[in-house]
CSV table of C-alpha atoms in Angstrom, one decimal:
chain,number,residue,atom,x,y,z
N,1,MET,CA,-0.2,0.0,-0.1
N,2,LEU,CA,3.2,2.4,-0.2
N,3,THR,CA,3.0,3.2,-3.6
N,4,LEU,CA,1.4,6.4,-4.3
N,5,TYR,CA,-1.9,7.3,-6.4
N,6,THR,CA,-1.6,8.1,-10.0
N,7,PRO,CA,-4.4,10.6,-11.4
N,8,GLY,CA,-6.8,9.3,-13.8
N,9,ASN,CA,-10.7,9.1,-14.5
N,10,SER,CA,-11.2,5.2,-15.0
N,11,LEU,CA,-13.8,3.5,-13.5
N,12,LEU,CA,-11.2,2.4,-10.3
N,13,HIS,CA,-10.5,6.0,-9.9
N,14,ARG,CA,-14.3,7.1,-9.8
N,15,CYS,CA,-14.8,4.6,-7.4
N,16,PRO,CA,-15.8,5.8,-3.5
N,17,ALA,CA,-12.2,5.0,-1.6
N,18,ALA,CA,-14.5,2.6,1.0
N,19,ALA,CA,-16.0,0.6,-1.3
N,20,LYS,CA,-12.7,-0.8,-2.7
N,21,LEU,CA,-11.1,-0.4,0.6
N,22,ILE,CA,-13.8,-2.9,1.9
N,23,THR,CA,-13.6,-5.4,-1.6
N,24,LEU,CA,-9.7,-5.2,-0.7
N,25,CYS,CA,-10.4,-6.7,2.9
N,26,LEU,CA,-13.0,-9.3,1.8
N,27,ALA,CA,-10.8,-10.5,-1.4
N,28,ALA,CA,-7.7,-10.5,0.9
N,29,THR,CA,-10.0,-12.6,3.7
N,30,LEU,CA,-11.3,-15.3,1.3
N,31,ILE,CA,-7.4,-15.2,-1.1
N,32,MET,CA,-6.7,-16.7,2.4
N,33,ILE,CA,-9.3,-19.4,2.6
N,34,LEU,CA,-9.0,-20.5,-1.0
N,35,THR,CA,-6.2,-23.1,-2.1
N,36,ASP,CA,-7.2,-24.1,-5.6
N,37,PRO,CA,-3.3,-22.5,-7.6
N,38,ILE,CA,-6.2,-22.1,-10.3
N,39,VAL,CA,-8.3,-20.1,-8.5
N,40,LEU,CA,-5.8,-17.7,-6.6
N,41,ALA,CA,-4.3,-17.6,-10.3
N,42,SER,CA,-7.5,-16.5,-11.7
N,43,GLY,CA,-7.6,-13.7,-8.8
N,44,ILE,CA,-4.5,-12.1,-9.7
N,45,LEU,CA,-5.6,-12.1,-13.5
N,46,VAL,CA,-8.8,-10.1,-12.2
N,47,VAL,CA,-6.5,-8.0,-10.2
N,48,ALA,CA,-4.4,-7.3,-13.9
N,49,VAL,CA,-7.6,-6.6,-15.8
N,50,GLY,CA,-8.5,-3.5,-12.9
N,51,TYR,CA,-4.4,-2.4,-13.7
N,52,GLY,CA,-5.6,-2.4,-17.5
N,53,MET,CA,-8.6,-0.8,-16.6
N,54,ALA,CA,-7.1,1.7,-14.9
N,55,ARG,CA,-4.4,3.0,-17.0
N,56,ILE,CA,-1.6,2.3,-15.0
N,57,PRO,CA,1.4,3.4,-16.8
N,58,GLY,CA,3.2,0.0,-18.1
N,59,ARG,CA,6.3,1.2,-16.1
N,60,THR,CA,4.9,1.9,-12.7
N,61,MET,CA,3.4,-1.9,-13.3
N,62,TRP,CA,6.8,-3.0,-14.0
N,63,ARG,CA,8.3,-1.4,-10.6
N,64,LEU,CA,5.7,-2.4,-8.4
N,65,SER,CA,5.6,-5.6,-10.0
N,66,ARG,CA,9.3,-6.4,-9.3
N,67,THR,CA,8.9,-5.2,-5.8
N,68,ALA,CA,7.0,-7.4,-5.2
N,69,LEU,CA,8.2,-10.4,-7.3
N,70,VAL,CA,11.4,-10.6,-5.6
N,71,ILE,CA,9.1,-10.6,-2.0
N,72,VAL,CA,7.3,-13.8,-3.1
N,73,MET,CA,10.0,-15.0,-4.4
N,74,VAL,CA,11.7,-15.9,-1.5
N,75,VAL,CA,9.0,-15.9,0.6
N,76,ALA,CA,7.9,-19.3,-1.5
N,77,ALA,CA,11.8,-20.0,-1.8
N,78,CYS,CA,11.8,-20.3,2.0
N,79,GLN,CA,8.4,-22.2,1.8
N,80,ALA,CA,9.7,-24.8,-0.6
N,81,PHE,CA,12.3,-25.6,1.6
N,82,PHE,CA,11.1,-25.9,4.6
N,83,THR,CA,7.6,-27.4,3.4
N,84,SER,CA,7.1,-28.5,-0.2
N,85,VAL,CA,6.4,-27.2,-3.6
N,86,SER,CA,2.9,-26.9,-3.1
N,87,PRO,CA,2.5,-24.9,-0.2
N,88,ALA,CA,5.0,-22.5,-1.7
N,89,ILE,CA,3.2,-22.0,-5.1
N,90,ILE,CA,-0.2,-21.3,-2.8
N,91,VAL,CA,1.6,-18.8,-0.9
N,92,GLY,CA,3.4,-16.9,-3.1
N,93,LEU,CA,-0.3,-16.8,-5.1
N,94,ARG,CA,-1.4,-15.1,-2.2
N,95,ILE,CA,1.1,-13.2,-1.5
N,96,LEU,CA,0.9,-11.8,-5.2
N,97,PHE,CA,-2.4,-11.1,-5.0
N,98,LEU,CA,-2.7,-9.1,-1.6
N,99,ILE,CA,0.3,-7.3,-2.6
N,100,THR,CA,-1.1,-6.5,-6.4
N,101,ALA,CA,-4.2,-5.5,-5.0
N,102,ALA,CA,-3.4,-3.5,-2.5
N,103,ASN,CA,-1.2,-1.6,-4.8
N,104,LEU,CA,-4.1,-1.5,-7.3
N,105,VAL,CA,-6.7,0.3,-4.9
N,106,THR,CA,-3.7,3.2,-3.5
N,107,LEU,CA,-2.8,4.1,-7.2
N,108,THR,CA,-6.4,4.8,-7.9
N,109,THR,CA,-7.2,6.6,-4.6
N,110,ARG,CA,-5.9,9.8,-3.7
N,111,THR,CA,-4.6,9.2,-0.2
N,112,ALA,CA,-6.7,12.3,1.7
N,113,ASP,CA,-9.6,9.7,0.5
N,114,LEU,CA,-7.7,6.9,1.9
N,115,ILE,CA,-7.4,9.1,4.9
N,116,THR,CA,-11.3,10.2,5.5
N,117,VAL,CA,-12.0,5.9,5.2
N,118,VAL,CA,-10.0,5.3,7.8
N,119,GLU,CA,-10.8,8.3,10.0
N,120,ALA,CA,-15.0,7.2,9.5
N,121,ALA,CA,-13.4,3.9,10.5
N,122,ALA,CA,-11.9,5.2,13.7
N,123,ARG,CA,-14.6,6.8,14.7
N,124,PRO,CA,-16.5,4.6,16.8
N,125,LEU,CA,-13.1,4.3,19.3
N,126,THR,CA,-13.7,8.0,20.1
N,127,ARG,CA,-16.2,7.3,23.1
N,128,TRP,CA,-12.5,5.4,24.4
N,129,GLY,CA,-10.3,8.7,23.7
N,130,VAL,CA,-8.9,7.4,20.3
N,131,HIS,CA,-8.5,10.6,17.8
N,132,PRO,CA,-9.4,9.7,14.7
N,133,ASP,CA,-7.9,12.4,12.8
N,134,ARG,CA,-4.7,11.5,14.2
N,135,ILE,CA,-4.9,8.0,12.8
N,136,GLY,CA,-5.6,9.3,9.6
N,137,VAL,CA,-2.4,11.9,9.6
N,138,THR,CA,-0.5,8.8,10.9
N,139,VAL,CA,-1.3,7.0,7.8
N,140,ALA,CA,-0.5,9.9,5.8
N,141,LEU,CA,2.5,10.3,7.5
N,142,ALA,CA,3.7,6.6,6.6
N,143,ILE,CA,3.2,6.9,3.0
N,144,ARG,CA,4.8,10.2,2.8
N,145,PHE,CA,8.4,9.7,5.1
N,146,ILE,CA,9.1,5.8,3.6
N,147,PRO,CA,10.6,7.7,0.2
N,148,VAL,CA,12.2,10.0,2.8
N,149,LEU,CA,13.6,7.8,4.8
N,150,GLY,CA,14.8,5.9,1.4
N,151,GLU,CA,16.8,8.5,0.6
N,152,GLN,CA,18.0,9.0,4.1
N,153,ALA,CA,19.1,5.8,4.0
N,154,CYS,CA,21.2,6.4,0.4
N,155,ARG,CA,22.5,9.3,1.9
N,156,VAL,CA,24.0,7.2,4.9
N,157,ARG,CA,25.0,4.7,2.7
N,158,GLU,CA,27.3,7.2,0.3
N,159,ALA,CA,28.5,9.0,3.4
N,160,GLN,CA,30.1,5.3,4.7
N,161,ALA,CA,31.1,4.2,1.2
N,162,ALA,CA,33.2,7.6,0.6
N,163,ARG,CA,34.7,6.8,4.1
N,164,GLY,CA,35.4,3.0,2.8
N,165,VAL,CA,32.6,1.6,5.0
N,166,LYS,CA,31.4,-1.2,3.4
N,167,ALA,CA,29.9,-3.5,6.4
N,168,PRO,CA,26.2,-3.3,5.8
N,169,PHE,CA,25.1,-3.5,9.6
N,170,THR,CA,26.7,0.0,9.8
N,171,LEU,CA,24.2,1.7,8.4
N,172,LEU,CA,21.6,1.5,11.0
N,173,VAL,CA,23.1,3.4,14.0
N,174,PRO,CA,23.3,6.8,11.9
N,175,LEU,CA,20.3,6.2,9.7
N,176,VAL,CA,18.0,5.6,13.2
N,177,ILE,CA,19.7,8.7,14.1
N,178,ARG,CA,18.7,10.8,11.4
N,179,THR,CA,14.9,9.1,11.5
N,180,LEU,CA,14.8,10.2,15.5
N,181,ARG,CA,16.0,13.7,14.2
N,182,LEU,CA,13.4,13.8,11.7
N,183,ALA,CA,10.9,12.8,13.5
N,184,ASP,CA,11.6,15.1,16.1
N,185,GLY,CA,11.0,17.9,13.4
N,186,VAL,CA,7.9,16.1,12.0
N,187,GLY,CA,6.7,16.7,15.3
N,188,GLU,CA,7.5,20.5,15.5
N,189,ALA,CA,5.8,20.9,11.8
N,190,LEU,CA,2.7,18.5,13.3
N,191,GLU,CA,2.5,21.8,16.0
N,192,VAL,CA,2.6,24.4,13.6
N,193,ARG,CA,0.5,23.1,10.6
N,194,GLY,CA,-2.6,22.3,13.8
N,195,LEU,CA,-2.1,19.2,15.2
N,196,GLY,CA,-2.0,18.3,18.7
N,197,SER,CA,-2.9,21.6,19.9
N,198,SER,CA,-4.2,20.5,23.1
N,199,ALA,CA,-0.6,18.7,24.2
N,200,ARG,CA,0.9,21.7,23.0
N,201,ALA,CA,-0.6,24.3,25.4
N,202,GLY,CA,1.1,22.3,28.0
N,203,ALA,CA,4.8,24.0,28.2
N,204,SER,CA,6.2,20.2,28.9
N,205,THR,CA,5.9,18.8,25.5
N,206,THR,CA,8.0,22.3,23.9
N,207,GLU,CA,9.9,22.8,26.5
N,208,HIS,CA,12.0,19.6,26.3
N,209,ARG,CA,12.5,19.2,22.6
N,210,SER,CA,16.2,19.1,21.5
N,211,MET,CA,17.6,22.8,21.5
N,212,THR,CA,21.2,22.5,19.9
N,213,ARG,CA,20.1,25.1,17.1
X,1,MET,CA,3.1,42.3,16.4
X,2,ILE,CA,5.1,40.7,19.0
X,3,GLU,CA,6.4,41.5,22.3
X,4,LEU,CA,8.4,39.8,24.1
X,5,ARG,CA,9.1,40.5,28.0
X,6,ASP,CA,12.0,39.5,29.9
X,7,VAL,CA,11.9,36.2,28.1
X,8,SER,CA,14.5,33.5,29.4
X,9,PHE,CA,14.5,29.6,28.1
X,10,GLU,CA,17.0,27.0,29.1
X,11,TYR,CA,17.4,23.6,28.0
X,12,ASP,CA,18.7,21.4,30.5
X,13,ALA,CA,19.6,24.1,32.7
X,14,ARG,CA,21.4,25.3,30.3
X,15,PRO,CA,20.7,28.9,29.4
X,16,VAL,CA,19.6,29.4,25.9
X,17,LEU,CA,18.1,32.7,26.2
X,18,ARG,CA,18.7,35.6,29.0
X,19,GLN,CA,15.8,37.9,29.7
X,20,VAL,CA,15.6,38.8,26.0
X,21,SER,CA,12.9,41.7,25.6
X,22,ALA,CA,11.5,43.5,22.6
X,23,ASN,CA,8.6,44.5,20.8
X,24,LEU,CA,8.4,43.6,17.3
X,25,ALA,CA,6.3,45.5,15.2
X,26,GLU,CA,7.9,46.3,11.9
X,27,HIS,CA,7.4,44.5,8.2
X,28,ARG,CA,9.9,42.9,8.2
X,29,ILE,CA,12.6,42.1,10.7
X,30,GLY,CA,15.4,39.8,10.8
X,31,LEU,CA,17.1,37.4,13.2
X,32,VAL,CA,21.0,37.0,12.7
X,33,GLY,CA,23.4,35.3,15.1
X,34,ALA,CA,25.8,32.7,14.5
X,35,ASN,CA,25.2,29.2,15.1
X,36,GLY,CA,23.9,28.2,18.4
X,37,SER,CA,23.6,31.7,19.4
X,38,GLY,CA,19.8,31.2,20.3
X,39,LYS,CA,18.4,32.9,17.4
X,40,SER,CA,16.2,29.5,16.2
X,41,THR,CA,14.9,29.0,19.6
X,42,LEU,CA,13.5,33.1,19.8
X,43,ALA,CA,11.8,32.2,16.6
X,44,ARG,CA,10.1,29.0,17.8
X,45,LEU,CA,9.2,31.6,21.5
X,46,CYS,CA,7.7,33.9,18.7
X,47,HIS,CA,5.4,31.1,17.1
X,48,GLY,CA,4.5,29.3,20.5
X,49,LEU,CA,6.6,26.1,19.5
X,50,LEU,CA,8.9,26.9,22.9
X,51,LEU,CA,7.1,28.3,25.7
X,52,PRO,CA,9.6,30.5,27.6
X,53,THR,CA,11.0,29.2,30.8
X,54,ALA,CA,10.7,32.8,32.3
X,55,GLY,CA,9.3,36.1,30.8
X,56,GLN,CA,6.3,36.4,28.3
X,57,VAL,CA,5.7,36.3,24.8
X,58,LEU,CA,2.4,38.2,23.5
X,59,VAL,CA,1.5,37.6,19.9
X,60,ASN,CA,-1.1,40.7,19.0
X,61,GLY,CA,-1.7,40.6,22.6
X,62,HIS,CA,-2.3,36.7,23.2
X,63,ASP,CA,0.1,34.8,25.6
X,64,THR,CA,1.5,32.1,24.2
X,65,ARG,CA,1.5,30.0,27.2
X,66,ARG,CA,-1.9,30.9,28.3
X,67,ASP,CA,-3.6,31.5,25.3
X,68,ALA,CA,-2.1,29.3,23.0
X,69,ALA,CA,-4.8,28.3,20.6
X,70,ALA,CA,-5.0,32.5,19.8
X,71,ALA,CA,-1.4,33.1,19.5
X,72,ARG,CA,-0.6,30.2,17.4
X,73,SER,CA,-3.8,31.0,14.9
X,74,GLN,CA,-1.6,34.6,14.2
X,75,VAL,CA,1.6,32.8,13.1
X,76,GLY,CA,2.7,30.6,10.2
X,77,PHE,CA,5.7,28.8,10.6
X,78,VAL,CA,8.2,27.8,7.7
X,79,PHE,CA,11.4,25.6,8.7
X,80,GLN,CA,14.4,25.6,7.3
X,81,ASP,CA,13.7,21.7,5.2
X,82,PRO,CA,10.4,21.9,3.6
X,83,ASP,CA,11.1,18.1,3.7
X,84,ILE,CA,10.1,17.9,7.8
X,85,GLN,CA,7.0,20.1,6.8
X,86,ILE,CA,5.2,18.7,4.1
X,87,ILE,CA,3.0,16.2,5.9
X,88,MET,CA,0.9,14.4,2.9
X,89,PRO,CA,2.3,12.7,0.4
X,90,THR,CA,1.1,14.5,-2.5
X,91,VAL,CA,1.4,18.5,-3.2
X,92,ALA,CA,-2.5,19.1,-3.3
X,93,GLU,CA,-3.0,17.2,-0.6
X,94,ASP,CA,-0.4,18.8,1.4
X,95,LEU,CA,-1.9,22.4,0.8
X,96,ALA,CA,-5.9,20.8,1.7
X,97,PHE,CA,-4.3,19.2,4.7
X,98,SER,CA,-3.8,22.9,6.1
X,99,LEU,CA,-7.2,23.7,5.5
X,100,ARG,CA,-8.7,20.8,7.3
X,101,PRO,CA,-9.5,22.8,10.2
X,102,SER,CA,-11.1,25.7,8.6
X,103,GLY,CA,-14.1,24.4,8.5
X,104,LEU,CA,-14.2,25.0,4.5
X,105,SER,CA,-16.1,22.6,2.6
X,106,LYS,CA,-14.3,19.9,0.1
X,107,GLN,CA,-15.6,21.9,-3.3
X,108,GLU,CA,-13.9,25.5,-1.4
X,109,ILE,CA,-11.2,23.9,-0.1
X,110,SER,CA,-10.0,22.1,-3.4
X,111,ALA,CA,-10.8,25.8,-5.0
X,112,GLN,CA,-8.5,27.9,-2.4
X,113,VAL,CA,-5.9,24.9,-3.1
X,114,ASP,CA,-5.9,25.4,-7.0
X,115,ASP,CA,-5.6,29.2,-6.6
X,116,TRP,CA,-2.6,28.3,-3.9
X,117,LEU,CA,-0.8,26.1,-6.8
X,118,GLY,CA,-1.4,28.4,-9.6
X,119,ARG,CA,0.1,31.6,-7.2
X,120,TYR,CA,3.2,29.2,-7.2
X,121,ASP,CA,3.4,27.8,-10.6
X,122,LEU,CA,2.9,24.3,-9.1
X,123,VAL,CA,-0.5,23.4,-10.8
X,124,SER,CA,1.2,20.8,-13.3
X,125,HIS,CA,2.7,19.0,-10.1
X,126,ARG,CA,-1.2,18.9,-8.5
X,127,ASP,CA,-1.2,15.5,-7.8
X,128,HIS,CA,2.9,14.6,-8.0
X,129,PRO,CA,4.4,13.0,-4.7
X,130,ALA,CA,5.7,15.7,-2.9
X,131,HIS,CA,9.2,14.0,-2.4
X,132,LEU,CA,9.7,14.1,-6.0
X,133,LEU,CA,9.4,17.9,-6.0
X,134,SER,CA,13.0,19.9,-6.6
X,135,GLY,CA,14.3,21.8,-3.7
X,136,GLY,CA,12.7,25.2,-4.4
X,137,GLN,CA,9.6,23.7,-5.6
X,138,LYS,CA,9.4,21.7,-2.0
X,139,GLN,CA,10.1,25.4,-0.1
X,140,LEU,CA,7.6,27.1,-2.8
X,141,LEU,CA,5.3,23.9,-1.4
X,142,ALA,CA,6.0,24.3,2.4
X,143,ILE,CA,5.2,28.7,2.3
X,144,ALA,CA,1.9,28.1,0.4
X,145,ALA,CA,1.0,25.2,3.1
X,146,VAL,CA,1.6,27.7,5.9
X,147,LEU,CA,-0.1,30.8,3.5
X,148,ILE,CA,-2.9,29.1,2.9
X,149,THR,CA,-3.9,29.5,6.3
X,150,GLN,CA,-3.5,33.5,6.1
X,151,PRO,CA,-1.2,34.0,9.1
X,152,GLN,CA,-1.1,37.4,10.1
X,153,ILE,CA,2.8,36.7,11.0
X,154,VAL,CA,5.1,34.7,9.3
X,155,ILE,CA,8.2,33.0,11.1
X,156,PHE,CA,11.0,31.7,8.1
X,157,ASP,CA,13.9,30.2,10.1
X,158,GLU,CA,16.5,30.0,7.6
X,159,PRO,CA,14.5,29.2,4.2
X,160,THR,CA,16.7,29.8,1.5
X,161,THR,CA,20.0,27.9,3.0
X,162,LEU,CA,19.4,24.8,1.1
X,163,LEU,CA,18.4,26.3,-1.7
X,164,ASP,CA,20.8,27.1,-4.9
X,165,LEU,CA,20.6,30.6,-6.1
X,166,ARG,CA,17.9,30.7,-9.1
X,167,ASN,CA,15.3,29.2,-6.1
X,168,LYS,CA,17.0,31.3,-2.9
X,169,HIS,CA,15.9,34.3,-5.2
X,170,ARG,CA,13.0,32.9,-6.2
X,171,ILE,CA,11.8,32.5,-2.6
X,172,MET,CA,13.0,36.0,-1.5
X,173,ALA,CA,10.8,36.7,-4.4
X,174,VAL,CA,8.0,35.4,-2.7
X,175,ILE,CA,8.9,36.6,0.6
X,176,ALA,CA,9.5,40.5,-0.4
X,177,ALA,CA,5.5,40.5,-2.3
X,178,LEU,CA,4.1,39.2,1.2
X,179,ASP,CA,1.6,41.6,3.2
X,180,GLN,CA,2.0,39.7,6.3
X,181,GLN,CA,4.5,40.7,9.0
X,182,VAL,CA,7.8,38.5,8.5
X,183,VAL,CA,10.2,37.3,11.2
X,184,MET,CA,13.1,35.3,9.7
X,185,VAL,CA,16.1,34.1,10.9
X,186,SER,CA,18.7,34.1,8.7
X,187,HIS,CA,23.0,34.2,7.7
X,188,ASP,CA,22.2,35.7,4.3
X,189,LEU,CA,23.4,39.4,4.8
X,190,ASP,CA,22.3,40.5,1.5
X,191,LEU,CA,18.8,39.0,1.9
X,192,LEU,CA,18.2,40.8,5.4
X,193,SER,CA,19.8,44.1,4.3
X,194,GLU,CA,16.8,44.8,3.0
X,195,PHE,CA,14.8,44.8,5.9
X,196,ASP,CA,13.0,47.2,8.4
X,197,ARG,CA,14.9,45.9,10.9
X,198,ILE,CA,17.7,43.8,12.5
X,199,LEU,CA,18.3,41.9,15.9
X,200,VAL,CA,21.6,40.0,16.4
X,201,VAL,CA,21.5,37.5,18.9
X,202,ASP,CA,24.6,36.6,20.4
X,203,ALA,CA,24.7,33.5,23.4
X,204,GLY,CA,21.6,34.1,24.4
X,205,GLN,CA,20.9,38.0,24.2
X,206,ILE,CA,20.4,40.8,21.7
X,207,ILE,CA,23.4,42.4,21.7
X,208,ALA,CA,21.7,44.6,18.2
X,209,ASP,CA,18.7,45.9,17.5
X,210,ASP,CA,19.0,48.8,15.1
X,211,SER,CA,18.5,49.0,11.0
X,212,PRO,CA,20.2,46.5,9.1
X,213,ARG,CA,23.2,48.6,8.2
X,214,ALA,CA,24.0,49.1,11.7
X,215,ALA,CA,23.0,46.4,13.0
X,216,LEU,CA,25.1,44.2,10.5
X,217,ASP,CA,27.7,46.3,11.2
X,218,VAL,CA,27.5,44.5,15.1
X,219,TYR,CA,27.3,41.1,14.0
X,220,ARG,CA,30.1,41.3,11.1
X,221,ARG,CA,32.8,42.7,13.8
X,222,ALA,CA,31.5,39.9,16.7
X,223,ALA,CA,31.8,37.5,13.8
X,224,LEU,CA,35.0,38.6,12.2
X,225,GLY,CA,36.7,39.6,15.5
């Protein structure tokens, strides 16, 4: 679900976000029950037709399929190694369906519409102190900052390569530090942009922020 | 207008600002100082992002501690790095995000978003992922996302530091055209030389508060010895 909306005017684009998400949930549940590889493959074919209907550019499709295929191959290989080929095929087809179907929903649905649905779904939880708007923003932040964190990882990797460091595990600590700094800044930005107003009136939330500037 | 009354700020018992007082009423006010001098802290106190350890900050008469919501509704804040300020995944969605608390209808929000996209040449990027914009476009989006809420005062924290010359001039032109009161933290002395008033911050205190020419002379002498 971490891909991004591709503008369009197809039937899938015009379909309400709630309907798409409910269909996705039902299909995902059904696919976990089904065990016939031919039926599972047919499901993937239906999703492929959906991509065609939505007129998703071939380049985008290939980029997403490539990532999905890598995941499917790794999981299926593990499954085949530990059990047998038959369950590996079933698991692989299920994962391929889930990833491609979720991507299709994201590609044809604006993030704002997704968030509206998430917020509406969380509204009944308000009585237990849940803030639907914050849940919605959390979803948006996840989608927004995945590529930003990817860029951060690239920068750290480049900086380490420039200094001759090649061990992949050395990426972790600087990346975590950068991510925490980023989170600090995003927290401020959320306050500035009107989120968390009830907390920010108190001195405690703001006075303890890092002041190394 | 922003009024600072004997404002002090400490972080972990380390004084960052010490008894700063000033009335900021001019149209364009610059804050300049060395790294770690306390100027960004001062800017955050002016917004209410930080609350003073002692003293008071009043924004158009509203205390940032006691009347935080009213004070903050008057002030917009633009960060140095637009990547942290842009919350939503796409350009139009990020502008619309600013208007969520406004109570406007979906159509009204969409119309305003289109208007602001047009003002900053971002129309063709309407549904683009924000992370794919150039640095200058990201900063324009961050500024537009603040201005769309129509704040009376806009605080900029080094808005041109990460930009190339072309984008820097573009952002400078946008800031110069603003009707709102502008308070800007910057190391760009050319940019600040066109402001109405400059405050030089050093070791948590204001060591000069004057016209750009006089204040920047003080800053140069303090910085270069």
